[in-house]
Amino acid sequence: MLLHLPQVLSRDTVAQCRQLLEAADWVDGRVTAGKQATQLKNNLQLPESGEAARILRTTVLDHLGTSALFFAAALPKKIYPPLFNCYTGETNSFGNHVDNAVRTHAASQTHVRTDLSFTLFLSDPDEYDGGELVIEDTFGSPRVKLPAGDMVLYPSSSVHRVEPVTCGARICCFSWLQSMVRETERRRLLYEMDMSLMQLRQEQIDSPGVVSLTSCYHNLLRMWAEV
Ligand code: NI
């Protein structure tokens, strides 16, 4: 399932993030790449240890923590501390690859099984040419390029790439997460149920049918969640 989450960050928050990112020193993006990806990855990345990265990570995680849509879709258990990348000039693409199944965060020695990957756009589409995130799916290969502040959530098991940026700069935040519900189909079912419940609750507040369906949702989650 590929999900577009609009306005995870407001325009003001994006502007604050961009100020920090534009003043920061970037390094070769291969610092966090696996063996296969090293051949394909050609971008810039913000060093994880800097003060700017710390503030930016906290900002993104705080906003994700308040998003009902993100929670419904991801059912997050562990989120790898978000990273920031830039595609521009000679360092402008990332060929077809699959994300590593397990990411180990060096500083905390935490392991995260990558069930879902996300990209949070911090540049607007009119700031650069190319740079589409292409996600190979059984239903086709969507080409994702979203407004600044919007996020795409997609299965980490998918083959994906970032097309060359031929003009301007594409700045994004990205990371991976381990879901409480490992199986994609179960997670999708829970997401659809949760979204329907949200809609029903808006229409008819806590009718017996809604209460009963809410109970089914929570009992399925209780059966499937690893916390
Ligand atoms: Ni990737």
Tab-separated table of C-alpha atoms and ligand atoms in Angstrom:
chain	number	residue	atom	x	y	z
A	1	MET	CA	0.000	0.000	0.000
A	2	LEU	CA	1.262	3.407	-0.950
A	3	LEU	CA	-0.184	6.216	1.085
A	4	HIS	CA	0.022	9.966	0.600
A	5	LEU	CA	-0.163	11.900	3.888
A	6	PRO	CA	-0.829	15.578	3.130
A	7	GLN	CA	0.560	18.420	5.268
A	8	VAL	CA	2.444	16.402	7.862
A	9	LEU	CA	4.424	19.624	8.309
A	10	SER	CA	2.886	23.087	7.951
A	11	ARG	CA	4.383	25.636	5.554
A	12	ASP	CA	5.905	27.489	8.532
A	13	THR	CA	7.526	24.346	9.901
A	14	VAL	CA	8.882	23.485	6.449
A	15	ALA	CA	10.390	26.984	6.215
A	16	GLN	CA	12.069	26.571	9.634
A	17	CYS	CA	13.451	23.165	8.623
A	18	ARG	CA	14.739	24.568	5.340
A	19	GLN	CA	16.623	27.337	7.147
A	20	LEU	CA	18.476	24.763	9.222
A	21	LEU	CA	19.085	22.516	6.206
A	22	GLU	CA	20.420	25.289	4.021
A	23	ALA	CA	22.941	26.351	6.675
A	24	ALA	CA	24.111	22.768	7.346
A	25	ASP	CA	27.132	20.884	5.983
A	26	TRP	CA	26.174	17.849	3.900
A	27	VAL	CA	28.165	14.642	3.379
A	28	ASP	CA	28.185	11.792	0.852
A	29	GLY	CA	24.906	9.855	1.165
A	30	ARG	CA	26.671	6.499	0.986
A	31	VAL	CA	27.391	6.695	4.750
A	32	THR	CA	24.159	4.800	5.482
A	33	ALA	CA	23.954	2.682	2.316
A	34	GLY	CA	24.170	-1.113	2.261
A	35	LYS	CA	26.653	-2.921	-0.029
A	36	GLN	CA	24.417	-3.092	-3.079
A	37	ALA	CA	23.091	0.440	-2.632
A	38	THR	CA	26.623	1.905	-2.468
A	39	GLN	CA	26.905	1.354	-6.221
A	40	LEU	CA	23.590	3.075	-6.897
A	41	LYS	CA	23.336	5.829	-4.335
A	42	ASN	CA	24.583	9.226	-5.404
A	43	ASN	CA	23.215	11.960	-3.165
A	44	LEU	CA	24.049	14.089	-0.145
A	45	GLN	CA	23.012	13.426	3.414
A	46	LEU	CA	22.936	15.431	6.628
A	47	PRO	CA	25.328	13.996	9.258
A	48	GLU	CA	23.278	12.390	12.038
A	49	SER	CA	25.452	13.733	14.828
A	50	GLY	CA	24.951	17.487	14.242
A	51	GLU	CA	22.733	19.860	16.193
A	52	ALA	CA	20.656	20.679	13.087
A	53	ALA	CA	19.909	16.984	12.521
A	54	ARG	CA	18.857	16.593	16.171
A	55	ILE	CA	16.378	19.488	15.981
A	56	LEU	CA	15.037	18.343	12.607
A	57	ARG	CA	14.554	14.721	13.738
A	58	THR	CA	12.644	15.875	16.824
A	59	THR	CA	10.448	18.177	14.725
A	60	VAL	CA	9.507	15.399	12.303
A	61	LEU	CA	8.900	12.795	15.028
A	62	ASP	CA	6.749	15.233	17.047
A	63	HIS	CA	4.546	15.901	14.029
A	64	LEU	CA	4.258	12.210	13.150
A	65	GLY	CA	3.262	11.561	16.757
A	66	THR	CA	0.207	13.795	16.382
A	67	SER	CA	-0.967	12.470	12.991
A	68	ALA	CA	-3.989	10.164	13.289
A	69	LEU	CA	-3.598	9.180	9.631
A	70	PHE	CA	0.045	8.169	10.123
A	71	PHE	CA	-0.869	6.098	13.177
A	72	ALA	CA	-3.776	4.402	11.387
A	73	ALA	CA	-1.650	3.485	8.370
A	74	ALA	CA	1.650	2.588	10.019
A	75	LEU	CA	0.741	1.381	13.518
A	76	PRO	CA	4.329	2.290	14.370
A	77	LYS	CA	6.299	0.359	16.958
A	78	LYS	CA	9.779	1.786	16.302
A	79	ILE	CA	10.802	4.567	13.952
A	80	TYR	CA	14.435	4.772	12.864
A	81	PRO	CA	15.633	8.334	13.677
A	82	PRO	CA	14.752	10.257	10.491
A	83	LEU	CA	17.522	11.237	8.060
A	84	PHE	CA	17.746	14.093	5.565
A	85	ASN	CA	19.009	14.005	2.008
A	86	CYS	CA	19.586	16.322	-0.894
A	87	TYR	CA	19.767	15.524	-4.606
A	88	THR	CA	21.447	18.243	-6.626
A	89	GLY	CA	24.232	18.923	-9.155
A	90	GLU	CA	26.468	15.898	-9.682
A	91	THR	CA	24.990	14.058	-6.699
A	92	ASN	CA	21.527	13.642	-8.056
A	93	SER	CA	20.088	10.100	-8.159
A	94	PHE	CA	19.560	6.743	-6.453
A	95	GLY	CA	19.037	3.740	-8.731
A	96	ASN	CA	16.658	0.805	-8.236
A	97	HIS	CA	17.169	-0.847	-4.853
A	98	VAL	CA	15.417	-2.485	-1.919
A	99	ASP	CA	15.943	-1.075	1.580
A	100	ASN	CA	17.852	-3.259	4.070
A	101	ALA	CA	15.485	-5.480	6.070
A	102	VAL	CA	16.941	-4.442	9.423
A	103	ARG	CA	18.499	-1.100	10.284
A	104	THR	CA	20.668	-0.832	13.357
A	105	HIS	CA	20.968	2.618	14.839
A	106	ALA	CA	24.647	2.852	15.775
A	107	ALA	CA	24.317	5.370	18.626
A	108	SER	CA	21.556	3.504	20.489
A	109	GLN	CA	22.242	-0.031	19.145
A	110	THR	CA	18.510	-0.297	18.404
A	111	HIS	CA	17.350	-2.662	15.661
A	112	VAL	CA	14.420	-1.653	13.473
A	113	ARG	CA	12.829	-4.151	11.079
A	114	THR	CA	11.895	-2.071	8.066
A	115	ASP	CA	8.226	-2.769	7.322
A	116	LEU	CA	7.503	0.679	5.886
A	117	SER	CA	9.657	3.401	4.360
A	118	PHE	CA	8.714	7.043	4.181
A	119	THR	CA	9.789	10.141	2.326
A	120	LEU	CA	8.728	13.553	3.616
A	121	PHE	CA	9.249	16.191	0.944
A	122	LEU	CA	10.860	19.467	2.061
A	123	SER	CA	11.203	20.997	-1.422
A	124	ASP	CA	8.241	21.943	-3.572
A	125	PRO	CA	7.909	20.249	-6.986
A	126	ASP	CA	8.609	23.514	-8.843
A	127	GLU	CA	12.024	23.866	-7.142
A	128	TYR	CA	13.610	21.046	-9.168
A	129	ASP	CA	13.285	18.976	-12.331
A	130	GLY	CA	13.222	15.172	-12.134
A	131	GLY	CA	13.689	13.616	-8.691
A	132	GLU	CA	10.525	11.501	-8.761
A	133	LEU	CA	10.451	8.646	-6.272
A	134	VAL	CA	9.467	5.654	-8.415
A	135	ILE	CA	8.044	2.713	-6.489
A	136	GLU	CA	7.739	-0.576	-8.364
A	137	ASP	CA	4.439	-2.160	-7.431
A	138	THR	CA	2.463	-5.099	-8.780
A	139	PHE	CA	-0.123	-2.534	-9.934
A	140	GLY	CA	2.397	-0.323	-11.756
A	141	SER	CA	5.181	2.095	-10.882
A	142	PRO	CA	3.823	5.303	-9.410
A	143	ARG	CA	6.069	8.351	-9.754
A	144	VAL	CA	5.847	10.343	-6.548
A	145	LYS	CA	6.663	14.040	-6.284
A	146	LEU	CA	4.758	15.839	-3.549
A	147	PRO	CA	4.399	19.370	-2.167
A	148	ALA	CA	6.772	20.352	0.656
A	149	GLY	CA	5.349	19.103	3.953
A	150	ASP	CA	3.653	16.032	2.421
A	151	MET	CA	4.759	12.459	2.998
A	152	VAL	CA	4.556	9.152	1.172
A	153	LEU	CA	4.514	5.898	3.097
A	154	TYR	CA	5.318	2.700	1.142
A	155	PRO	CA	6.364	-0.910	1.732
A	156	SER	CA	10.100	-1.255	2.412
A	157	SER	CA	9.989	-4.539	0.484
A	158	SER	CA	9.371	-2.677	-2.787
A	159	VAL	CA	12.042	-1.938	-5.373
A	160	HIS	CA	12.304	1.840	-5.686
A	161	ARG	CA	14.543	4.592	-7.031
A	162	VAL	CA	14.931	8.357	-7.199
A	163	GLU	CA	15.163	9.679	-10.750
A	164	PRO	CA	18.056	12.059	-11.524
A	165	VAL	CA	17.475	15.671	-10.491
A	166	THR	CA	18.469	17.635	-13.584
A	167	CYS	CA	17.955	21.146	-12.194
A	168	GLY	CA	17.558	22.674	-8.714
A	169	ALA	CA	17.675	20.707	-5.466
A	170	ARG	CA	15.364	18.095	-3.947
A	171	ILE	CA	15.561	18.058	-0.149
A	172	CYS	CA	13.694	15.383	1.774
A	173	CYS	CA	13.472	13.669	5.109
A	174	PHE	CA	13.322	9.870	4.966
A	175	SER	CA	13.316	6.891	7.266
A	176	TRP	CA	11.928	3.447	8.013
A	177	LEU	CA	9.699	1.998	10.660
A	178	GLN	CA	8.772	-1.254	12.276
A	179	SER	CA	5.043	-1.694	12.591
A	180	MET	CA	3.213	-3.336	15.486
A	181	VAL	CA	1.515	-5.387	12.747
A	182	ARG	CA	4.138	-7.021	10.560
A	183	GLU	CA	1.866	-8.462	7.844
A	184	THR	CA	0.995	-5.964	5.135
A	185	GLU	CA	-2.470	-7.395	4.483
A	186	ARG	CA	-3.434	-7.303	8.157
A	187	ARG	CA	-2.141	-3.750	8.472
A	188	ARG	CA	-4.063	-2.708	5.413
A	189	LEU	CA	-7.276	-4.244	6.716
A	190	LEU	CA	-6.879	-2.443	10.049
A	191	TYR	CA	-6.174	0.811	8.240
A	192	GLU	CA	-9.297	0.520	6.100
A	193	MET	CA	-11.390	-0.358	9.134
A	194	ASP	CA	-9.979	2.518	11.166
A	195	MET	CA	-10.617	5.014	8.355
A	196	SER	CA	-14.199	3.774	7.969
A	197	LEU	CA	-14.727	4.070	11.711
A	198	MET	CA	-13.407	7.631	11.723
A	199	GLN	CA	-15.907	8.466	8.995
A	200	LEU	CA	-18.782	6.719	10.762
A	201	ARG	CA	-18.030	8.482	14.028
A	202	GLN	CA	-18.294	11.817	12.227
A	203	GLU	CA	-21.706	10.871	10.864
A	204	GLN	CA	-23.396	9.054	13.760
A	205	ILE	CA	-21.783	9.464	17.116
A	206	ASP	CA	-21.370	6.150	18.921
A	207	SER	CA	-24.411	4.242	17.660
A	208	PRO	CA	-24.435	0.601	18.893
A	209	GLY	CA	-23.183	-0.537	15.454
A	210	VAL	CA	-20.223	1.850	15.608
A	211	VAL	CA	-19.365	0.729	19.147
A	212	SER	CA	-19.477	-2.899	18.013
A	213	LEU	CA	-17.246	-2.265	14.985
A	214	THR	CA	-14.812	-0.281	17.143
A	215	SER	CA	-14.640	-3.268	19.442
A	216	CYS	CA	-13.875	-5.559	16.452
A	217	TYR	CA	-11.059	-3.210	15.367
A	218	HIS	CA	-9.450	-3.228	18.800
A	219	ASN	CA	-9.828	-6.964	19.223
A	220	LEU	CA	-8.167	-7.596	15.838
A	221	LEU	CA	-5.370	-5.212	16.795
A	222	ARG	CA	-5.038	-7.019	20.157
A	223	MET	CA	-4.744	-10.338	18.291
A	224	TRP	CA	-2.166	-9.138	15.749
A	225	ALA	CA	-0.094	-6.416	17.400
A	226	GLU	CA	3.416	-7.094	18.718
A	227	VAL	CA	4.275	-4.345	21.171
B	1	NI	NI	15.423	3.232	-0.420
